[in-house]
Steps between C-alpha positions, in 0.01 A plus 500: 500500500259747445239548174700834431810256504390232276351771279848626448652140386220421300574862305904454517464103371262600239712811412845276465307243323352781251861559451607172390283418281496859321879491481539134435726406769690242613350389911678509764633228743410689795283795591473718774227762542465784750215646560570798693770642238261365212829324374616152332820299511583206273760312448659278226648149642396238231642429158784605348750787635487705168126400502464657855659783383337593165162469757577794679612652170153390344332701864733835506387549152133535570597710861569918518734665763715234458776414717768188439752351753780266435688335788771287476505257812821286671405213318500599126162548499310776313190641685277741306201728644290743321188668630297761333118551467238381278297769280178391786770599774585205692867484589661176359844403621650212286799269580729228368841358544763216334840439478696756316651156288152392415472826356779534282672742713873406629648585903796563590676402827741674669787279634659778677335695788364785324309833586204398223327204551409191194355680215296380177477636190296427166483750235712801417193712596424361817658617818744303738273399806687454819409266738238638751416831339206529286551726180192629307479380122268609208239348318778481220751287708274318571391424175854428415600295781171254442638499092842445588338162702309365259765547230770309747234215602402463109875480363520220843207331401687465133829403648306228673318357222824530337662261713217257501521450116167656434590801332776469243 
């Protein structure tokens, strides 16, 4: 690689770095960094699904010309990608996925042939996602999708202490 080259991840590391620690943010699993398009990609694997989640969340708040995808796959999973830019410039695309179950959404299946596909749904205010199209979202549904998770996992986590006997 050339000193130019190196030059430019040294700048784009220190740059995504500045951003994390100025913002607070949760760190990634992964990262991918291009130097040519001065651009970074991280992903979300580890840890909770609502926990995965309320990362990207934590990252789209602290990004400008925002943009949100939701895609609902064939195997009730949930994938979410954002990218935007930080205020320094560098593109940063962000991504995460779980079950729809693990976060407090429901699917339903279609025992019938039918024109549309499984779909999931969560909240009122969300839209129905059909399997293999990608729908844009706002920061707001996203906000209420990660709320609606960790209200459903912390009314879980009661009913399961419930039926250990420690909570009465």
């Amino acid at each position: 690689m050339p000193a130019n080259g190196n030059r430019s991840l040294d700048r784009l590391l220190r740059t995504f770095r500045g951003h994390i620690r100025t913002h607070n943010l949760p760190r990634p699993d992964r990262l991918v960094i291009f130097t040519k398009t001065r651009s970074v990609h991280a992903e979300f694997t580890s840890g909770l699904p609502v926990d995965r989640f309320a990362a990207v969340l934590s990252w789209t708040a602290t990004l400008h010309h925002l943009n949100i995808g939701l895609t609902f796959d064939g195997r009730d999973e949930l994938r979410l990608a954002a990218t935007g830019r930080s205020g320094s410039g560098p593109a940063i695309g962000l991504a995460c996925s779980a079950p729809v179950l693990d976060l407090g959404g429901t699917v339903e299946h279609f025992d019938q042939p039918s024109p549309l596909p499984n779909r999931f749904a969560f909240l009122p205010g969300l839209p129905m996602l059909f399997y293999g199209k990608s729908d844009y979202a706002t920061f707001d549904q996203l906000t209420g999708l990660v709320a609606h998770a960790r209200t459903v996992a912390a009314s879980e986590n009661v009913a399961a202490d419930r039926a250990l006997g420690v909570v009465a």
